[in-house]
């Protein structure tokens, strides 16, 4: 299904008067908003191919129908999102779930939807059909050298696919670890993992980056070989300048200060990017900003401050991607909501009075510092985010237009009710 510019124009015409009134009020309250709007227009958030189907838990999965059955249909779905919000201009593929059969055709299809290929993702947390060795006891850490070599070869294959598609980064997340004391020699597991990563790193093109993700627990529950930002930092520091840490917001122990982690990694020039989501208990993969919008704002507050201090380009110098998918929502609506929440948090962070905050910090004026941050967080910036969409030819209210066009119903009509997204 395609969403035409006429659909968007008609939708915007119906909402324009109300939007203009809100926008005028917001401008009168904030003042100079043009630079913020331009930053919002430039900011793009990649969509992962695996989030386009209904997610689930270990207890079950309830498909919603019309799910993308191929890499082509996944690209088409991200194209739908990008047409609606003009902020989802990249797709992140997962190998072997999304192996292209015709690179030229896939690149052409992506170009038709104004999409680029973001980070490529390897998969050594599952055994794939026909592979020689199992990852039951780990991949890059495995005590069996043949298993390690298999996992290394897979990652290098993923790089090759990415080169053909024009991607410039590889994301590695490892399920490696142990579930029982004594199962694993921690030191040897670390060394095996490092040596494996070094071989993968050596296969990177000169313009590529390697993002090493971490996770505190699951599927192993006693130890994880890349369990936290410190362990990831230890690896990427040893690997070299092209290796950086990737932060998934759901991969921390409860109440971890993610904004501090982000600040320090950025300061050390080892922050590669993000997987945005939200959680209550663990790696819940809920819609970004659904539960902890203030935390999301505080993270962006540190990002804006740290990136500006280093003269970085907000839109291009870090990797921005969603990693959220759950059982009970239409995946495309969920992704639209996540992008909106991320944009709102980013816009609010751009509002922070940096000079006033720095002065309050230097004077140990704790109350004033809190007031400055909460004033920005409590400012309604939705009209700015909508104006950025309007100026870039997208919908003022993407979810409303998605529903009014019955997109999911049309996808079910095209693909069927019992479809299953590849990889899920």
JSON list of N, CA, C and O in Angstrom, two decimals, residues 266 302-312 314:
[
{"chain": "A", "resi": 266, "resn": "UNK", "atom": "N", "xyz": [29.85, 9.35, 25.81]},
{"chain": "A", "resi": 266, "resn": "UNK", "atom": "CA", "xyz": [30.00, 10.43, 24.85]},
{"chain": "A", "resi": 266, "resn": "UNK", "atom": "C", "xyz": [31.30, 11.19, 25.09]},
{"chain": "A", "resi": 266, "resn": "UNK", "atom": "O", "xyz": [32.03, 11.53, 24.16]},
{"chain": "A", "resi": 302, "resn": "UNK", "atom": "N", "xyz": [21.41, 15.12, 28.19]},
{"chain": "A", "resi": 302, "resn": "UNK", "atom": "CA", "xyz": [22.84, 14.84, 28.21]},
{"chain": "A", "resi": 302, "resn": "UNK", "atom": "C", "xyz": [23.41, 14.71, 26.80]},
{"chain": "A", "resi": 302, "resn": "UNK", "atom": "O", "xyz": [24.55, 15.11, 26.53]},
{"chain": "A", "resi": 303, "resn": "UNK", "atom": "N", "xyz": [22.62, 14.16, 25.90]},
{"chain": "A", "resi": 303, "resn": "UNK", "atom": "CA", "xyz": [23.08, 14.03, 24.52]},
{"chain": "A", "resi": 303, "resn": "UNK", "atom": "C", "xyz": [23.30, 15.39, 23.87]},
{"chain": "A", "resi": 303, "resn": "UNK", "atom": "O", "xyz": [24.33, 15.63, 23.22]},
{"chain": "A", "resi": 304, "resn": "UNK", "atom": "N", "xyz": [22.31, 16.27, 24.01]},
{"chain": "A", "resi": 304, "resn": "UNK", "atom": "CA", "xyz": [22.43, 17.59, 23.40]},
{"chain": "A", "resi": 304, "resn": "UNK", "atom": "C", "xyz": [23.62, 18.34, 23.98]},
{"chain": "A", "resi": 304, "resn": "UNK", "atom": "O", "xyz": [24.43, 18.93, 23.25]},
{"chain": "A", "resi": 305, "resn": "UNK", "atom": "N", "xyz": [23.75, 18.31, 25.30]},
{"chain": "A", "resi": 305, "resn": "UNK", "atom": "CA", "xyz": [24.86, 19.01, 25.95]},
{"chain": "A", "resi": 305, "resn": "UNK", "atom": "C", "xyz": [26.20, 18.43, 25.51]},
{"chain": "A", "resi": 305, "resn": "UNK", "atom": "O", "xyz": [27.13, 19.16, 25.13]},
{"chain": "A", "resi": 306, "resn": "UNK", "atom": "N", "xyz": [26.31, 17.11, 25.52]},
{"chain": "A", "resi": 306, "resn": "UNK", "atom": "CA", "xyz": [27.57, 16.46, 25.18]},
{"chain": "A", "resi": 306, "resn": "UNK", "atom": "C", "xyz": [27.93, 16.59, 23.71]},
{"chain": "A", "resi": 306, "resn": "UNK", "atom": "O", "xyz": [29.09, 16.81, 23.36]},
{"chain": "A", "resi": 307, "resn": "UNK", "atom": "N", "xyz": [26.95, 16.45, 22.83]},
{"chain": "A", "resi": 307, "resn": "UNK", "atom": "CA", "xyz": [27.23, 16.58, 21.40]},
{"chain": "A", "resi": 307, "resn": "UNK", "atom": "C", "xyz": [27.60, 18.01, 21.03]},
{"chain": "A", "resi": 307, "resn": "UNK", "atom": "O", "xyz": [28.52, 18.24, 20.22]},
{"chain": "A", "resi": 308, "resn": "UNK", "atom": "N", "xyz": [26.91, 18.98, 21.63]},
{"chain": "A", "resi": 308, "resn": "UNK", "atom": "CA", "xyz": [27.23, 20.38, 21.35]},
{"chain": "A", "resi": 308, "resn": "UNK", "atom": "C", "xyz": [28.63, 20.72, 21.86]},
{"chain": "A", "resi": 308, "resn": "UNK", "atom": "O", "xyz": [29.37, 21.48, 21.23]},
{"chain": "A", "resi": 309, "resn": "UNK", "atom": "N", "xyz": [29.00, 20.15, 22.99]},
{"chain": "A", "resi": 309, "resn": "UNK", "atom": "CA", "xyz": [30.33, 20.42, 23.55]},
{"chain": "A", "resi": 309, "resn": "UNK", "atom": "C", "xyz": [31.43, 19.92, 22.62]},
{"chain": "A", "resi": 309, "resn": "UNK", "atom": "O", "xyz": [32.54, 20.47, 22.62]},
{"chain": "A", "resi": 310, "resn": "UNK", "atom": "N", "xyz": [31.14, 18.89, 21.84]},
{"chain": "A", "resi": 310, "resn": "UNK", "atom": "CA", "xyz": [32.13, 18.31, 20.93]},
{"chain": "A", "resi": 310, "resn": "UNK", "atom": "C", "xyz": [31.93, 18.74, 19.49]},
{"chain": "A", "resi": 310, "resn": "UNK", "atom": "O", "xyz": [32.63, 18.29, 18.59]},
{"chain": "A", "resi": 311, "resn": "UNK", "atom": "N", "xyz": [30.94, 19.62, 19.24]},
{"chain": "A", "resi": 311, "resn": "UNK", "atom": "CA", "xyz": [30.69, 20.09, 17.89]},
{"chain": "A", "resi": 311, "resn": "UNK", "atom": "C", "xyz": [30.15, 19.03, 16.96]},
{"chain": "A", "resi": 311, "resn": "UNK", "atom": "O", "xyz": [30.41, 19.04, 15.76]},
{"chain": "A", "resi": 312, "resn": "UNK", "atom": "N", "xyz": [29.37, 18.10, 17.50]},
{"chain": "A", "resi": 312, "resn": "UNK", "atom": "CA", "xyz": [28.86, 16.98, 16.71]},
{"chain": "A", "resi": 312, "resn": "UNK", "atom": "C", "xyz": [27.56, 17.35, 16.02]},
{"chain": "A", "resi": 312, "resn": "UNK", "atom": "O", "xyz": [26.80, 18.21, 16.47]},
{"chain": "A", "resi": 314, "resn": "UNK", "atom": "N", "xyz": [23.92, 16.50, 15.35]},
{"chain": "A", "resi": 314, "resn": "UNK", "atom": "CA", "xyz": [22.91, 15.72, 16.07]},
{"chain": "A", "resi": 314, "resn": "UNK", "atom": "C", "xyz": [22.33, 14.61, 15.20]},
{"chain": "A", "resi": 314, "resn": "UNK", "atom": "O", "xyz": [22.04, 13.51, 15.70]}
]
